[in-house]
JSON list of C-alpha atoms in Angstrom, two decimals:
[
{"chain": "D", "resi": 1, "resn": "MET", "atom": "CA", "xyz": [11.75, 7.19, 7.41]},
{"chain": "D", "resi": 2, "resn": "ASP", "atom": "CA", "xyz": [12.54, 3.48, 6.47]},
{"chain": "D", "resi": 3, "resn": "LYS", "atom": "CA", "xyz": [9.09, 1.63, 7.33]},
{"chain": "D", "resi": 4, "resn": "ILE", "atom": "CA", "xyz": [6.02, 1.51, 6.81]},
{"chain": "D", "resi": 5, "resn": "PHE", "atom": "CA", "xyz": [2.69, 0.23, 7.46]},
{"chain": "D", "resi": 6, "resn": "ILE", "atom": "CA", "xyz": [0.90, -1.81, 4.84]},
{"chain": "D", "resi": 7, "resn": "SER", "atom": "CA", "xyz": [-2.41, -2.92, 5.14]},
{"chain": "D", "resi": 8, "resn": "GLY", "atom": "CA", "xyz": [-1.99, -5.85, 2.40]},
{"chain": "D", "resi": 9, "resn": "ILE", "atom": "CA", "xyz": [-0.28, -6.63, -0.87]},
{"chain": "D", "resi": 10, "resn": "GLN", "atom": "CA", "xyz": [-2.44, -8.44, -3.90]},
{"chain": "D", "resi": 11, "resn": "TYR", "atom": "CA", "xyz": [-0.06, -10.16, -6.46]},
{"chain": "D", "resi": 12, "resn": "ASP", "atom": "CA", "xyz": [-1.34, -10.63, -10.26]},
{"chain": "D", "resi": 13, "resn": "SER", "atom": "CA", "xyz": [-4.30, -7.61, -9.53]},
{"chain": "D", "resi": 14, "resn": "CYS", "atom": "CA", "xyz": [-5.77, -7.05, -13.27]},
{"chain": "D", "resi": 15, "resn": "VAL", "atom": "CA", "xyz": [-8.16, -4.11, -11.87]},
{"chain": "D", "resi": 16, "resn": "ASN", "atom": "CA", "xyz": [-5.51, -1.64, -10.98]},
{"chain": "D", "resi": 17, "resn": "GLY", "atom": "CA", "xyz": [-3.54, -0.58, -14.03]},
{"chain": "D", "resi": 18, "resn": "VAL", "atom": "CA", "xyz": [-2.60, -1.74, -17.11]},
{"chain": "D", "resi": 19, "resn": "GLY", "atom": "CA", "xyz": [-2.18, -5.48, -17.48]},
{"chain": "D", "resi": 20, "resn": "PHE", "atom": "CA", "xyz": [-0.75, -7.45, -14.25]},
{"chain": "D", "resi": 21, "resn": "ARG", "atom": "CA", "xyz": [0.01, -5.71, -11.31]},
{"chain": "D", "resi": 22, "resn": "ASP", "atom": "CA", "xyz": [1.25, -6.21, -7.50]},
{"chain": "D", "resi": 23, "resn": "VAL", "atom": "CA", "xyz": [-0.95, -4.13, -5.62]},
{"chain": "D", "resi": 24, "resn": "ILE", "atom": "CA", "xyz": [0.83, -2.39, -2.20]},
{"chain": "D", "resi": 25, "resn": "TYR", "atom": "CA", "xyz": [-2.00, -1.16, -0.02]},
{"chain": "D", "resi": 26, "resn": "VAL", "atom": "CA", "xyz": [-0.46, 1.49, 2.48]},
{"chain": "D", "resi": 27, "resn": "SER", "atom": "CA", "xyz": [-2.44, 1.90, 5.51]},
{"chain": "D", "resi": 28, "resn": "GLY", "atom": "CA", "xyz": [-3.56, 5.97, 6.42]},
{"chain": "D", "resi": 29, "resn": "CYS", "atom": "CA", "xyz": [-6.26, 8.14, 4.33]},
{"chain": "D", "resi": 30, "resn": "TRP", "atom": "CA", "xyz": [-7.15, 11.35, 5.76]},
{"chain": "D", "resi": 31, "resn": "HIS", "atom": "CA", "xyz": [-9.91, 12.35, 3.17]},
{"chain": "D", "resi": 32, "resn": "GLU", "atom": "CA", "xyz": [-12.82, 10.92, 5.27]},
{"chain": "D", "resi": 33, "resn": "CYS", "atom": "CA", "xyz": [-14.75, 9.83, 1.90]},
{"chain": "D", "resi": 34, "resn": "MET", "atom": "CA", "xyz": [-15.95, 7.09, 4.00]},
{"chain": "D", "resi": 35, "resn": "LYS", "atom": "CA", "xyz": [-19.05, 6.40, 1.96]},
{"chain": "D", "resi": 36, "resn": "HIS", "atom": "CA", "xyz": [-17.94, 5.92, -1.33]},
{"chain": "D", "resi": 37, "resn": "CYS", "atom": "CA", "xyz": [-14.62, 4.84, -0.31]},
{"chain": "D", "resi": 38, "resn": "HIS", "atom": "CA", "xyz": [-14.11, 0.84, -1.44]},
{"chain": "D", "resi": 39, "resn": "ASN", "atom": "CA", "xyz": [-10.76, 0.59, 1.34]},
{"chain": "D", "resi": 40, "resn": "LYS", "atom": "CA", "xyz": [-12.75, 1.85, 4.41]},
{"chain": "D", "resi": 41, "resn": "GLU", "atom": "CA", "xyz": [-10.28, -1.09, 6.82]},
{"chain": "D", "resi": 42, "resn": "THR", "atom": "CA", "xyz": [-6.76, 0.95, 5.78]},
{"chain": "D", "resi": 43, "resn": "HIS", "atom": "CA", "xyz": [-8.13, 4.10, 7.19]},
{"chain": "D", "resi": 44, "resn": "ASN", "atom": "CA", "xyz": [-5.85, 3.81, 9.92]},
{"chain": "D", "resi": 45, "resn": "LYS", "atom": "CA", "xyz": [-2.12, 4.77, 9.55]},
{"chain": "D", "resi": 46, "resn": "ASN", "atom": "CA", "xyz": [-1.13, 2.39, 12.35]},
{"chain": "D", "resi": 47, "resn": "ASN", "atom": "CA", "xyz": [-3.24, -0.92, 10.95]},
{"chain": "D", "resi": 48, "resn": "GLY", "atom": "CA", "xyz": [-1.92, -3.42, 9.51]},
{"chain": "D", "resi": 49, "resn": "ILE", "atom": "CA", "xyz": [1.47, -5.24, 9.05]},
{"chain": "D", "resi": 50, "resn": "GLU", "atom": "CA", "xyz": [5.15, -2.76, 10.03]},
{"chain": "D", "resi": 51, "resn": "TYR", "atom": "CA", "xyz": [7.30, -3.34, 6.89]},
{"chain": "D", "resi": 52, "resn": "ASN", "atom": "CA", "xyz": [11.12, -2.24, 6.56]},
{"chain": "D", "resi": 53, "resn": "ILE", "atom": "CA", "xyz": [11.02, -0.93, 3.29]},
{"chain": "D", "resi": 54, "resn": "GLU", "atom": "CA", "xyz": [13.99, -2.35, 2.00]},
{"chain": "D", "resi": 55, "resn": "ASP", "atom": "CA", "xyz": [12.57, -5.63, 2.76]},
{"chain": "D", "resi": 56, "resn": "LEU", "atom": "CA", "xyz": [9.00, -4.78, 1.31]},
{"chain": "D", "resi": 57, "resn": "ILE", "atom": "CA", "xyz": [11.35, -4.05, -1.64]},
{"chain": "D", "resi": 58, "resn": "LYS", "atom": "CA", "xyz": [12.74, -7.24, -1.94]},
{"chain": "D", "resi": 59, "resn": "GLU", "atom": "CA", "xyz": [9.76, -9.43, -1.03]},
{"chain": "D", "resi": 60, "resn": "ILE", "atom": "CA", "xyz": [7.75, -8.10, -4.07]},
{"chain": "D", "resi": 61, "resn": "ILE", "atom": "CA", "xyz": [10.70, -8.47, -6.44]},
{"chain": "D", "resi": 62, "resn": "ASN", "atom": "CA", "xyz": [11.30, -11.78, -5.44]},
{"chain": "D", "resi": 63, "resn": "LYS", "atom": "CA", "xyz": [7.65, -13.00, -5.63]},
{"chain": "D", "resi": 64, "resn": "SER", "atom": "CA", "xyz": [6.99, -11.35, -9.22]},
{"chain": "D", "resi": 65, "resn": "SER", "atom": "CA", "xyz": [8.07, -9.33, -12.06]},
{"chain": "D", "resi": 66, "resn": "ASN", "atom": "CA", "xyz": [4.78, -7.31, -12.55]},
{"chain": "D", "resi": 67, "resn": "ASP", "atom": "CA", "xyz": [4.67, -3.47, -12.01]},
{"chain": "D", "resi": 68, "resn": "ILE", "atom": "CA", "xyz": [3.55, -2.10, -8.90]},
{"chain": "D", "resi": 69, "resn": "THR", "atom": "CA", "xyz": [0.29, -0.03, -8.05]},
{"chain": "D", "resi": 70, "resn": "ILE", "atom": "CA", "xyz": [0.38, 2.21, -5.18]},
{"chain": "D", "resi": 71, "resn": "SER", "atom": "CA", "xyz": [-2.95, 2.00, -3.23]},
{"chain": "D", "resi": 72, "resn": "GLY", "atom": "CA", "xyz": [-4.28, 2.15, 0.07]},
{"chain": "D", "resi": 73, "resn": "GLY", "atom": "CA", "xyz": [-5.65, 3.93, 2.23]},
{"chain": "D", "resi": 74, "resn": "ASP", "atom": "CA", "xyz": [-3.78, 6.67, 0.39]},
{"chain": "D", "resi": 75, "resn": "GLY", "atom": "CA", "xyz": [0.12, 6.32, 0.47]},
{"chain": "D", "resi": 76, "resn": "LEU", "atom": "CA", "xyz": [0.50, 10.00, -0.15]},
{"chain": "D", "resi": 77, "resn": "THR", "atom": "CA", "xyz": [-0.83, 11.18, 2.83]},
{"chain": "D", "resi": 78, "resn": "TYR", "atom": "CA", "xyz": [0.16, 9.90, 6.25]},
{"chain": "D", "resi": 79, "resn": "GLN", "atom": "CA", "xyz": [3.02, 7.33, 4.73]},
{"chain": "D", "resi": 80, "resn": "ILE", "atom": "CA", "xyz": [4.61, 9.51, 1.77]},
{"chain": "D", "resi": 81, "resn": "GLU", "atom": "CA", "xyz": [8.05, 9.54, 2.83]},
{"chain": "D", "resi": 82, "resn": "GLY", "atom": "CA", "xyz": [7.93, 5.38, 3.12]},
{"chain": "D", "resi": 83, "resn": "THR", "atom": "CA", "xyz": [5.76, 5.35, -0.37]},
{"chain": "D", "resi": 84, "resn": "PHE", "atom": "CA", "xyz": [8.87, 7.46, -2.07]}
]
């Protein structure tokens, strides 16, 4: 897999891990925990912007030197190949 759907990218988050981090919101989730989910808009695996994975990595590296958090949706469900 060389492409991935991303619902959004947040730079300099201080609530998604230790220190300042950049958060990649991967589209798609199959857990169906809608009542308690804080990212309901990310559940559809085809929503968001389709990125070439290499271009996404370059964009993140060029904009920041923070560590990265993968969020979503759930990057370990529909798009697990692209997340790794």
